[in-house]
Amino acid sequence: MSDRKYFGTDGIRGRVGEAPITPEFMLHLGWAAGQAFKRDGQRNSVLIGKDTRLSGYMFESALEAGLAAAGVDVKLLGPMPTPAIAYLTRTFRASAGIVISASHNPHHDNGIKFFSAAGTKLDDALEAEIERWLDQPIRVCESSELGKASRIDDAPGRYVEFCKSTVPNEFTLEGMTIVLDCAHGATYHVAPKVFRELGAKVHVIGADPDGLNINLNVGSTHLEALKEAVAARKADLGIAFDGDGDRVLMVDRDGSEIDGDELLYIIASQRQSAGTLKGGVVGTLMTNLGVELALRDRDIPFERAKVGDRYVMERLVERGWVLGGEGSGHLVIRDCTTTGDGIVSALQVLLAVWRSGQTMAELRQGMTKLPQTMINVRVVQRFDPLARQDIRDAVAAAEKQLGTAGRVLLRASGTEPLIRVMAEGRDAAVIRRVAADLAAVVEASKA
């Protein structure tokens, strides 16, 4: 994707008011997307949803105007989780879905994610087509062909029912006390309903969005508040979503954190025991080596894709498998939905617990995470770190030092101006030193 001007690993993202995250660009982007998504001989429509950022109102209006200028109808969903837009795009037979969100980032960032008519992330070719239209000036269609806008008022209820439909009718959370952390984001009005209607006693934090507090000391990137709430409520577990609801992490009753790698292992191992696991598991280049080793011990095939749930999905489709994900909590469960969905993923974990009759702690025992150190080196402009000889030499030396007992990975972030430096292995002290040495080389090279 190095030839892209705007698209990163997960859409387009940046700081509000700085190119490309400006109203002018969003107007042009709406028009360009409308041109790319339009199909002759039919009335085309695009759904727009957003998280709870204040800037979402501004960008929603700009995208709506651009799409209308291209002759595409717009259906507005308001604040809704990212995976809800994917689901509703399918159910409304829309040409595409657009999400205004910067996921786990703070309020001063925002971005755009796209879904195809099938509810999947766009492939590289369609993103490239949108960028080609962005190079063209806006040409407004004939007045009689302009797009119309309308609002879908029952979107939250539709999505709540969809989430519940991904577990069996006999499944129940009766007797469980759960704390939900909605990150003051897009799940604040739907997640509590899902878990309460399935029988759980639910306590909620991070469910008072004001446009500026999204992800602020809450959510899947800040688990401290959830840990405190689980302890105070003597809850069975805590569930944390990110700002747009496509990620989930958990906290066990003893306060231990359960990341996406462990959640993936819990679902895979329980499905294998029940004889319902279809094929193997797809992780990413960042998936902890402990997952790979634990799955190998259970004779479950494992493959790595590029970072990003879209690439996990692509590999799953290629292999005909259904289960994949990332340590960040992006889980893809293809027999339930078409993209990463925090609520649906949490339900699949709880379903594994319910079916197995075991606790979360017991289900996690088969996997031991290896020490992993990640250092983010901020740069003025992203670059391929392995294109530079001094960095390649440092990586080769690190790999020789670690041998078969570890690995290193350097990559440019797809969403931020960062070079991510990761080292992983059995000796935590060695791993920290290797990561720090590599980060220093990248820091010196960026100038």
CSV table of C-alpha atoms in Angstrom, one decimal:
chain,number,residue,atom,x,y,z
A,1,MET,CA,0.0,0.0,0.0
A,2,SER,CA,3.1,2.3,-0.2
A,3,ASP,CA,1.7,3.9,-3.4
A,4,ARG,CA,-1.4,5.2,-1.6
A,5,LYS,CA,-1.8,8.9,-0.8
A,6,TYR,CA,-4.5,8.6,1.8
A,7,PHE,CA,-5.5,5.0,2.7
A,8,GLY,CA,-3.6,3.2,5.5
A,9,THR,CA,-4.2,-0.2,7.1
A,10,ASP,CA,-7.7,0.7,8.2
A,11,GLY,CA,-9.0,3.5,6.1
A,12,ILE,CA,-8.0,7.2,6.3
A,13,ARG,CA,-7.0,8.7,9.6
A,14,GLY,CA,-5.4,11.8,11.0
A,15,ARG,CA,-5.8,14.8,13.2
A,16,VAL,CA,-8.9,16.9,12.8
A,17,GLY,CA,-8.3,20.1,10.8
A,18,GLU,CA,-5.0,18.8,9.3
A,19,ALA,CA,-5.0,17.4,5.8
A,20,PRO,CA,-6.6,15.1,4.9
A,21,ILE,CA,-9.0,15.2,7.9
A,22,THR,CA,-10.7,18.4,6.8
A,23,PRO,CA,-14.3,19.3,5.7
A,24,GLU,CA,-13.0,20.1,2.2
A,25,PHE,CA,-11.4,16.7,1.8
A,26,MET,CA,-14.4,14.9,3.1
A,27,LEU,CA,-16.6,16.6,0.6
A,28,HIS,CA,-14.3,15.5,-2.2
A,29,LEU,CA,-14.0,12.0,-0.6
A,30,GLY,CA,-17.7,11.6,-0.5
A,31,TRP,CA,-18.0,12.5,-4.2
A,32,ALA,CA,-15.1,10.2,-5.2
A,33,ALA,CA,-16.5,7.3,-3.2
A,34,GLY,CA,-19.9,7.9,-4.8
A,35,GLN,CA,-18.3,7.6,-8.2
A,36,ALA,CA,-16.4,4.5,-7.3
A,37,PHE,CA,-19.5,2.8,-5.7
A,38,LYS,CA,-22.0,3.7,-8.3
A,39,ARG,CA,-23.4,1.0,-10.6
A,40,ASP,CA,-25.2,1.9,-13.7
A,41,GLY,CA,-28.9,1.0,-14.1
A,42,GLN,CA,-29.7,1.1,-10.4
A,43,ARG,CA,-30.4,3.7,-7.6
A,44,ASN,CA,-27.3,3.6,-5.5
A,45,SER,CA,-27.3,4.2,-1.7
A,46,VAL,CA,-24.5,4.5,0.9
A,47,LEU,CA,-24.9,4.2,4.7
A,48,ILE,CA,-23.0,6.6,7.0
A,49,GLY,CA,-22.4,5.9,10.7
A,50,LYS,CA,-20.1,7.4,13.2
A,51,ASP,CA,-18.7,7.1,16.7
A,52,THR,CA,-19.2,9.8,19.3
A,53,ARG,CA,-16.5,12.3,18.4
A,54,LEU,CA,-17.7,15.9,18.1
A,55,SER,CA,-16.1,16.3,14.7
A,56,GLY,CA,-18.2,13.5,13.4
A,57,TYR,CA,-21.1,15.8,12.8
A,58,MET,CA,-19.0,18.0,10.6
A,59,PHE,CA,-17.6,15.2,8.5
A,60,GLU,CA,-21.0,13.5,8.2
A,61,SER,CA,-22.4,16.6,6.6
A,62,ALA,CA,-19.5,16.9,4.2
A,63,LEU,CA,-19.6,13.3,3.1
A,64,GLU,CA,-23.4,13.5,2.7
A,65,ALA,CA,-23.0,16.5,0.3
A,66,GLY,CA,-20.3,14.8,-1.7
A,67,LEU,CA,-22.3,11.6,-2.1
A,68,ALA,CA,-25.4,13.6,-3.1
A,69,ALA,CA,-23.4,15.5,-5.7
A,70,ALA,CA,-22.3,12.2,-7.2
A,71,GLY,CA,-26.0,11.1,-7.5
A,72,VAL,CA,-25.9,8.6,-4.6
A,73,ASP,CA,-28.6,8.4,-1.9
A,74,VAL,CA,-27.4,8.6,1.8
A,75,LYS,CA,-28.9,6.8,4.8
A,76,LEU,CA,-27.7,8.2,8.1
A,77,LEU,CA,-27.3,5.9,11.1
A,78,GLY,CA,-26.0,8.3,13.7
A,79,PRO,CA,-23.6,6.9,16.4
A,80,MET,CA,-23.2,3.2,15.9
A,81,PRO,CA,-20.4,0.6,16.2
A,82,THR,CA,-18.3,0.1,13.2
A,83,PRO,CA,-19.4,-3.5,12.7
A,84,ALA,CA,-23.1,-2.4,12.9
A,85,ILE,CA,-22.5,-0.4,9.8
A,86,ALA,CA,-21.1,-3.5,8.1
A,87,TYR,CA,-24.2,-5.5,9.1
A,88,LEU,CA,-26.7,-2.8,8.1
A,89,THR,CA,-25.0,-2.2,4.8
A,90,ARG,CA,-25.8,-5.8,3.9
A,91,THR,CA,-29.4,-5.8,5.3
A,92,PHE,CA,-30.3,-2.6,3.5
A,93,ARG,CA,-28.7,-3.8,0.3
A,94,ALA,CA,-26.7,-0.6,0.1
A,95,SER,CA,-23.8,0.0,-2.3
A,96,ALA,CA,-21.4,0.6,0.5
A,97,GLY,CA,-21.1,1.7,4.1
A,98,ILE,CA,-19.0,4.5,5.6
A,99,VAL,CA,-17.9,4.8,9.2
A,100,ILE,CA,-16.6,8.1,10.6
A,101,SER,CA,-14.2,7.1,13.3
A,102,ALA,CA,-10.6,7.0,14.5
A,103,SER,CA,-11.2,3.8,16.5
A,104,HIS,CA,-9.1,3.8,19.7
A,105,ASN,CA,-7.5,7.2,19.1
A,106,PRO,CA,-8.4,10.4,21.2
A,107,HIS,CA,-11.1,12.8,20.1
A,108,HIS,CA,-8.8,15.2,18.2
A,109,ASP,CA,-8.3,12.4,15.6
A,110,ASN,CA,-10.8,11.2,13.2
A,111,GLY,CA,-11.0,9.1,10.1
A,112,ILE,CA,-13.0,7.2,7.5
A,113,LYS,CA,-13.5,3.4,7.1
A,114,PHE,CA,-15.4,1.9,4.2
A,115,PHE,CA,-17.4,-1.3,3.8
A,116,SER,CA,-18.4,-3.0,0.6
A,117,ALA,CA,-21.9,-4.0,-0.2
A,118,ALA,CA,-21.1,-7.4,1.3
A,119,GLY,CA,-20.1,-5.8,4.6
A,120,THR,CA,-16.4,-6.4,4.2
A,121,LYS,CA,-13.5,-4.0,4.2
A,122,LEU,CA,-12.6,-2.7,0.8
A,123,ASP,CA,-10.0,-4.5,-1.3
A,124,ASP,CA,-6.9,-2.6,-2.4
A,125,ALA,CA,-8.2,-2.2,-6.0
A,126,LEU,CA,-11.4,-0.3,-4.8
A,127,GLU,CA,-9.4,1.9,-2.5
A,128,ALA,CA,-7.1,2.7,-5.4
A,129,GLU,CA,-10.1,3.6,-7.5
A,130,ILE,CA,-11.4,6.0,-4.9
A,131,GLU,CA,-8.0,7.7,-4.8
A,132,ARG,CA,-8.1,8.0,-8.6
A,133,TRP,CA,-11.4,9.8,-8.4
A,134,LEU,CA,-9.9,12.0,-5.7
A,135,ASP,CA,-7.5,13.3,-8.4
A,136,GLN,CA,-10.4,14.5,-10.5
A,137,PRO,CA,-12.4,17.7,-9.8
A,138,ILE,CA,-15.9,17.4,-8.4
A,139,ARG,CA,-18.5,17.4,-11.2
A,140,VAL,CA,-22.0,17.6,-9.8
A,141,CYS,CA,-24.5,15.4,-11.5
A,142,GLU,CA,-27.7,16.7,-13.1
A,143,SER,CA,-30.1,18.3,-10.6
A,144,SER,CA,-32.7,15.7,-11.1
A,145,GLU,CA,-30.2,12.9,-10.4
A,146,LEU,CA,-28.9,14.3,-7.1
A,147,GLY,CA,-28.8,12.0,-4.1
A,148,LYS,CA,-31.3,12.2,-1.3
A,149,ALA,CA,-30.7,11.8,2.4
A,150,SER,CA,-32.8,10.0,5.0
A,151,ARG,CA,-32.3,8.7,8.5
A,152,ILE,CA,-32.6,5.1,9.8
A,153,ASP,CA,-34.2,5.5,13.2
A,154,ASP,CA,-34.4,1.8,14.2
A,155,ALA,CA,-30.7,1.0,13.5
A,156,PRO,CA,-29.7,0.4,17.2
A,157,GLY,CA,-32.5,-2.1,17.7
A,158,ARG,CA,-31.7,-4.0,14.5
A,159,TYR,CA,-28.1,-4.4,15.5
A,160,VAL,CA,-28.9,-5.5,19.1
A,161,GLU,CA,-31.1,-8.3,17.6
A,162,PHE,CA,-28.3,-9.2,15.2
A,163,CYS,CA,-25.8,-9.6,18.0
A,164,LYS,CA,-28.1,-11.8,20.0
A,165,SER,CA,-28.7,-13.9,16.9
A,166,THR,CA,-25.1,-15.0,16.8
A,167,VAL,CA,-25.5,-17.2,19.9
A,168,PRO,CA,-27.9,-20.2,20.3
A,169,ASN,CA,-31.4,-19.5,21.7
A,170,GLU,CA,-30.6,-21.7,24.7
A,171,PHE,CA,-27.5,-19.7,25.6
A,172,THR,CA,-27.9,-17.5,28.7
A,173,LEU,CA,-25.9,-15.2,30.9
A,174,GLU,CA,-28.2,-15.7,33.9
A,175,GLY,CA,-26.3,-15.6,37.1
A,176,MET,CA,-23.3,-13.7,35.7
A,177,THR,CA,-22.3,-10.2,36.8
A,178,ILE,CA,-20.5,-8.3,34.0
A,179,VAL,CA,-19.0,-4.9,33.9
A,180,LEU,CA,-19.0,-3.2,30.4
A,181,ASP,CA,-16.6,-0.4,29.5
A,182,CYS,CA,-18.0,1.3,26.4
A,183,ALA,CA,-15.1,3.8,26.1
A,184,HIS,CA,-17.6,6.7,25.9
A,185,GLY,CA,-17.9,5.5,22.3
A,186,ALA,CA,-20.2,3.9,19.8
A,187,THR,CA,-21.3,0.9,21.8
A,188,TYR,CA,-22.6,3.0,24.7
A,189,HIS,CA,-26.3,2.6,23.8
A,190,VAL,CA,-26.3,-0.9,22.3
A,191,ALA,CA,-23.8,-3.1,24.3
A,192,PRO,CA,-25.6,-2.9,27.6
A,193,LYS,CA,-28.9,-3.9,26.0
A,194,VAL,CA,-27.3,-7.0,24.4
A,195,PHE,CA,-25.9,-8.4,27.6
A,196,ARG,CA,-28.9,-7.5,29.7
A,197,GLU,CA,-31.3,-9.1,27.3
A,198,LEU,CA,-29.2,-12.3,27.4
A,199,GLY,CA,-29.7,-12.4,31.2
A,200,ALA,CA,-26.6,-10.9,32.7
A,201,LYS,CA,-26.5,-8.4,35.6
A,202,VAL,CA,-24.7,-5.5,33.9
A,203,HIS,CA,-22.8,-2.6,35.3
A,204,VAL,CA,-21.6,0.0,32.8
A,205,ILE,CA,-18.8,2.5,32.8
A,206,GLY,CA,-17.6,4.7,29.9
A,207,ALA,CA,-21.1,5.2,28.6
A,208,ASP,CA,-21.5,9.0,29.0
A,209,PRO,CA,-20.1,10.4,25.7
A,210,ASP,CA,-19.8,14.2,25.4
A,211,GLY,CA,-18.0,14.3,22.1
A,212,LEU,CA,-14.6,14.8,23.6
A,213,ASN,CA,-14.1,12.0,26.1
A,214,ILE,CA,-14.0,9.0,23.7
A,215,ASN,CA,-11.3,6.6,24.8
A,216,LEU,CA,-10.3,9.0,27.6
A,217,ASN,CA,-8.8,6.8,30.4
A,218,VAL,CA,-11.4,4.1,29.5
A,219,GLY,CA,-11.9,1.4,26.9
A,220,SER,CA,-9.7,-1.3,25.6
A,221,THR,CA,-6.6,0.8,25.6
A,222,HIS,CA,-7.0,1.8,29.3
A,223,LEU,CA,-8.1,-1.2,31.3
A,224,GLU,CA,-7.4,0.3,34.8
A,225,ALA,CA,-10.9,1.7,35.3
A,226,LEU,CA,-12.5,-1.6,34.3
A,227,LYS,CA,-10.2,-3.5,36.7
A,228,GLU,CA,-11.3,-1.3,39.5
A,229,ALA,CA,-15.0,-1.7,38.6
A,230,VAL,CA,-14.7,-5.5,38.4
A,231,ALA,CA,-13.2,-5.6,41.8
A,232,ALA,CA,-15.7,-3.1,43.3
A,233,ARG,CA,-18.7,-5.0,41.9
A,234,LYS,CA,-17.2,-8.4,42.6
A,235,ALA,CA,-18.1,-9.1,39.0
A,236,ASP,CA,-17.4,-12.4,37.2
A,237,LEU,CA,-15.6,-10.5,34.4
A,238,GLY,CA,-15.2,-7.2,32.6
A,239,ILE,CA,-15.5,-6.4,28.9
A,240,ALA,CA,-13.8,-3.4,27.3
A,241,PHE,CA,-14.6,-2.1,23.8
A,242,ASP,CA,-12.7,0.6,21.9
A,243,GLY,CA,-14.3,3.8,20.7
A,244,ASP,CA,-15.9,2.3,17.6
A,245,GLY,CA,-16.7,-1.1,18.9
A,246,ASP,CA,-14.7,-3.4,16.6
A,247,ARG,CA,-12.2,-4.4,19.4
A,248,VAL,CA,-12.7,-6.2,22.7
A,249,LEU,CA,-10.5,-7.0,25.6
A,250,MET,CA,-11.5,-8.6,28.9
A,251,VAL,CA,-10.6,-8.6,32.6
A,252,ASP,CA,-11.1,-11.7,34.7
A,253,ARG,CA,-12.6,-11.7,38.2
A,254,ASP,CA,-9.0,-11.6,39.7
A,255,GLY,CA,-8.1,-8.5,37.7
A,256,SER,CA,-5.9,-10.3,35.1
A,257,GLU,CA,-6.1,-8.9,31.6
A,258,ILE,CA,-7.1,-11.1,28.7
A,259,ASP,CA,-6.0,-9.8,25.3
A,260,GLY,CA,-7.1,-10.7,21.8
A,261,ASP,CA,-4.5,-13.4,21.4
A,262,GLU,CA,-5.9,-15.2,24.5
A,263,LEU,CA,-9.5,-14.7,23.5
A,264,LEU,CA,-8.7,-16.2,20.1
A,265,TYR,CA,-7.1,-19.2,21.8
A,266,ILE,CA,-10.1,-19.7,24.1
A,267,ILE,CA,-12.6,-19.7,21.2
A,268,ALA,CA,-10.4,-22.0,19.0
A,269,SER,CA,-9.6,-24.5,21.7
A,270,GLN,CA,-13.2,-24.8,22.9
A,271,ARG,CA,-14.5,-25.2,19.4
A,272,GLN,CA,-11.9,-27.9,18.7
A,273,SER,CA,-12.9,-29.8,21.8
A,274,ALA,CA,-16.5,-29.6,20.7
A,275,GLY,CA,-15.7,-30.6,17.2
A,276,THR,CA,-16.9,-27.4,15.7
A,277,LEU,CA,-13.7,-25.7,14.7
A,278,LYS,CA,-13.6,-25.3,10.9
A,279,GLY,CA,-10.0,-25.5,9.7
A,280,GLY,CA,-7.3,-23.5,11.4
A,281,VAL,CA,-6.6,-20.0,12.9
A,282,VAL,CA,-5.2,-16.9,11.2
A,283,GLY,CA,-3.2,-14.4,13.3
A,284,THR,CA,-1.0,-11.5,12.1
A,285,LEU,CA,2.7,-10.7,12.1
A,286,MET,CA,2.1,-9.3,15.6
A,287,THR,CA,0.4,-12.3,17.1
A,288,ASN,CA,2.2,-13.6,20.2
A,289,LEU,CA,4.4,-16.6,19.5
A,290,GLY,CA,2.8,-18.3,22.4
A,291,VAL,CA,-0.5,-18.6,20.5
A,292,GLU,CA,1.3,-20.3,17.6
A,293,LEU,CA,3.0,-22.8,19.9
A,294,ALA,CA,-0.2,-23.5,21.9
A,295,LEU,CA,-2.2,-24.1,18.8
A,296,ARG,CA,0.5,-26.3,17.4
A,297,ASP,CA,0.4,-28.4,20.6
A,298,ARG,CA,-3.3,-29.0,19.9
A,299,ASP,CA,-2.7,-29.7,16.2
A,300,ILE,CA,-4.6,-26.6,15.1
A,301,PRO,CA,-3.2,-25.1,11.9
A,302,PHE,CA,-2.0,-21.5,12.3
A,303,GLU,CA,-1.0,-18.9,9.7
A,304,ARG,CA,0.0,-15.2,9.9
A,305,ALA,CA,-1.4,-12.4,7.7
A,306,LYS,CA,-0.3,-8.8,7.5
A,307,VAL,CA,-1.5,-6.6,10.3
A,308,GLY,CA,-5.1,-5.5,10.0
A,309,ASP,CA,-8.3,-7.4,10.3
A,310,ARG,CA,-9.0,-6.9,6.5
A,311,TYR,CA,-5.9,-9.1,5.8
A,312,VAL,CA,-6.9,-11.6,8.4
A,313,MET,CA,-10.3,-11.9,6.7
A,314,GLU,CA,-8.6,-12.2,3.2
A,315,ARG,CA,-6.5,-15.1,4.5
A,316,LEU,CA,-9.5,-16.8,6.1
A,317,VAL,CA,-11.4,-16.6,2.9
A,318,GLU,CA,-8.5,-18.0,1.0
A,319,ARG,CA,-8.1,-21.0,3.3
A,320,GLY,CA,-11.8,-21.5,3.9
A,321,TRP,CA,-11.3,-21.0,7.7
A,322,VAL,CA,-13.6,-19.0,10.0
A,323,LEU,CA,-11.5,-17.8,13.0
A,324,GLY,CA,-8.8,-15.2,13.2
A,325,GLY,CA,-7.7,-12.0,14.9
A,326,GLU,CA,-5.2,-9.7,16.5
A,327,GLY,CA,-3.8,-9.2,20.0
A,328,SER,CA,-5.4,-5.7,20.1
A,329,GLY,CA,-8.8,-7.4,20.2
A,330,HIS,CA,-9.8,-7.3,16.6
A,331,LEU,CA,-11.3,-10.8,16.2
A,332,VAL,CA,-12.8,-12.1,13.0
A,333,ILE,CA,-15.4,-14.8,13.3
A,334,ARG,CA,-16.6,-15.5,9.8
A,335,ASP,CA,-19.5,-17.8,10.7
A,336,CYS,CA,-21.0,-15.0,12.7
A,337,THR,CA,-20.2,-11.8,10.9
A,338,THR,CA,-18.1,-10.2,8.1
A,339,THR,CA,-15.7,-8.0,10.1
A,340,GLY,CA,-14.2,-7.5,13.5
A,341,ASP,CA,-17.0,-7.0,16.0
A,342,GLY,CA,-16.3,-6.4,19.7
A,343,ILE,CA,-19.8,-7.4,21.0
A,344,VAL,CA,-20.1,-10.5,18.8
A,345,SER,CA,-16.6,-11.6,19.7
A,346,ALA,CA,-17.3,-11.2,23.4
A,347,LEU,CA,-20.4,-13.3,23.1
A,348,GLN,CA,-18.4,-16.0,21.4
A,349,VAL,CA,-15.9,-16.1,24.3
A,350,LEU,CA,-18.8,-16.3,26.8
A,351,LEU,CA,-20.4,-19.0,24.7
A,352,ALA,CA,-17.1,-21.0,24.9
A,353,VAL,CA,-17.2,-20.6,28.7
A,354,TRP,CA,-20.8,-21.6,28.8
A,355,ARG,CA,-20.4,-24.7,26.6
A,356,SER,CA,-17.2,-25.9,28.3
A,357,GLY,CA,-18.4,-25.5,31.9
A,358,GLN,CA,-14.9,-24.1,32.7
A,359,THR,CA,-13.8,-20.7,33.9
A,360,MET,CA,-11.9,-18.2,31.8
A,361,ALA,CA,-8.8,-19.0,33.8
A,362,GLU,CA,-9.1,-22.7,33.1
A,363,LEU,CA,-9.7,-22.1,29.4
A,364,ARG,CA,-6.5,-20.0,29.2
A,365,GLN,CA,-4.2,-22.5,30.9
A,366,GLY,CA,-3.2,-24.1,27.7
A,367,MET,CA,-1.5,-21.0,26.4
A,368,THR,CA,1.5,-19.1,27.8
A,369,LYS,CA,2.3,-15.8,26.2
A,370,LEU,CA,5.9,-15.1,25.6
A,371,PRO,CA,7.5,-11.8,26.6
A,372,GLN,CA,7.0,-9.2,23.9
A,373,THR,CA,8.2,-5.6,23.8
A,374,MET,CA,6.9,-3.0,21.4
A,375,ILE,CA,8.4,0.5,20.9
A,376,ASN,CA,6.8,3.1,18.7
A,377,VAL,CA,9.3,5.5,17.0
A,378,ARG,CA,7.5,8.6,15.8
A,379,VAL,CA,8.5,9.9,12.4
A,380,VAL,CA,7.7,12.9,10.3
A,381,GLN,CA,6.5,10.6,7.4
A,382,ARG,CA,6.1,6.8,7.4
A,383,PHE,CA,8.7,4.8,5.5
A,384,ASP,CA,9.5,1.2,5.0
A,385,PRO,CA,12.2,0.6,7.7
A,386,LEU,CA,13.6,-2.5,5.9
A,387,ALA,CA,14.3,-0.4,2.8
A,388,ARG,CA,17.3,1.1,4.7
A,389,GLN,CA,20.5,-0.9,4.9
A,390,ASP,CA,21.5,0.2,8.4
A,391,ILE,CA,18.2,-1.0,9.8
A,392,ARG,CA,18.4,-4.3,7.8
A,393,ASP,CA,21.8,-4.9,9.3
A,394,ALA,CA,20.5,-4.3,12.8
A,395,VAL,CA,17.6,-6.6,12.3
A,396,ALA,CA,19.9,-9.4,11.0
A,397,ALA,CA,22.1,-9.0,14.0
A,398,ALA,CA,19.1,-9.2,16.4
A,399,GLU,CA,17.7,-12.3,14.6
A,400,LYS,CA,21.1,-14.0,14.9
A,401,GLN,CA,21.2,-13.2,18.6
A,402,LEU,CA,17.7,-14.6,19.3
A,403,GLY,CA,18.0,-17.6,17.1
A,404,THR,CA,15.0,-19.9,17.2
A,405,ALA,CA,14.1,-18.6,20.7
A,406,GLY,CA,12.5,-15.4,19.4
A,407,ARG,CA,11.7,-13.0,16.6
A,408,VAL,CA,11.7,-9.3,15.7
A,409,LEU,CA,9.4,-7.3,13.5
A,410,LEU,CA,9.7,-3.7,12.2
A,411,ARG,CA,6.8,-2.1,10.3
A,412,ALA,CA,5.3,1.2,9.5
A,413,SER,CA,2.0,1.9,11.2
A,414,GLY,CA,-0.9,2.0,8.8
A,415,THR,CA,-2.8,4.6,10.8
A,416,GLU,CA,-0.2,6.9,12.4
A,417,PRO,CA,3.3,8.3,11.6
A,418,LEU,CA,5.1,5.6,13.6
A,419,ILE,CA,7.6,2.9,13.0
A,420,ARG,CA,6.7,0.0,15.2
A,421,VAL,CA,9.6,-2.0,16.6
A,422,MET,CA,8.7,-5.4,18.2
A,423,ALA,CA,10.9,-8.1,19.7
A,424,GLU,CA,9.6,-11.3,21.2
A,425,GLY,CA,11.1,-14.4,22.9
A,426,ARG,CA,11.5,-16.4,26.0
A,427,ASP,CA,13.9,-14.1,27.9
A,428,ALA,CA,12.2,-10.8,28.8
A,429,ALA,CA,15.4,-9.0,29.6
A,430,VAL,CA,17.0,-9.9,26.3
A,431,ILE,CA,13.8,-9.0,24.4
A,432,ARG,CA,13.7,-5.5,26.0
A,433,ARG,CA,17.3,-4.9,25.2
A,434,VAL,CA,16.9,-6.1,21.6
A,435,ALA,CA,13.9,-3.9,21.0
A,436,ALA,CA,15.6,-0.8,22.6
A,437,ASP,CA,18.7,-1.3,20.4
A,438,LEU,CA,16.6,-1.6,17.2
A,439,ALA,CA,14.5,1.4,18.1
A,440,ALA,CA,17.6,3.4,18.6
A,441,VAL,CA,18.8,2.5,15.1
A,442,VAL,CA,15.4,3.5,13.6
A,443,GLU,CA,15.5,6.8,15.6
A,444,ALA,CA,18.9,7.6,14.2
A,445,SER,CA,17.9,6.6,10.7
A,446,LYS,CA,14.7,8.6,10.5
A,447,ALA,CA,16.6,11.9,10.0
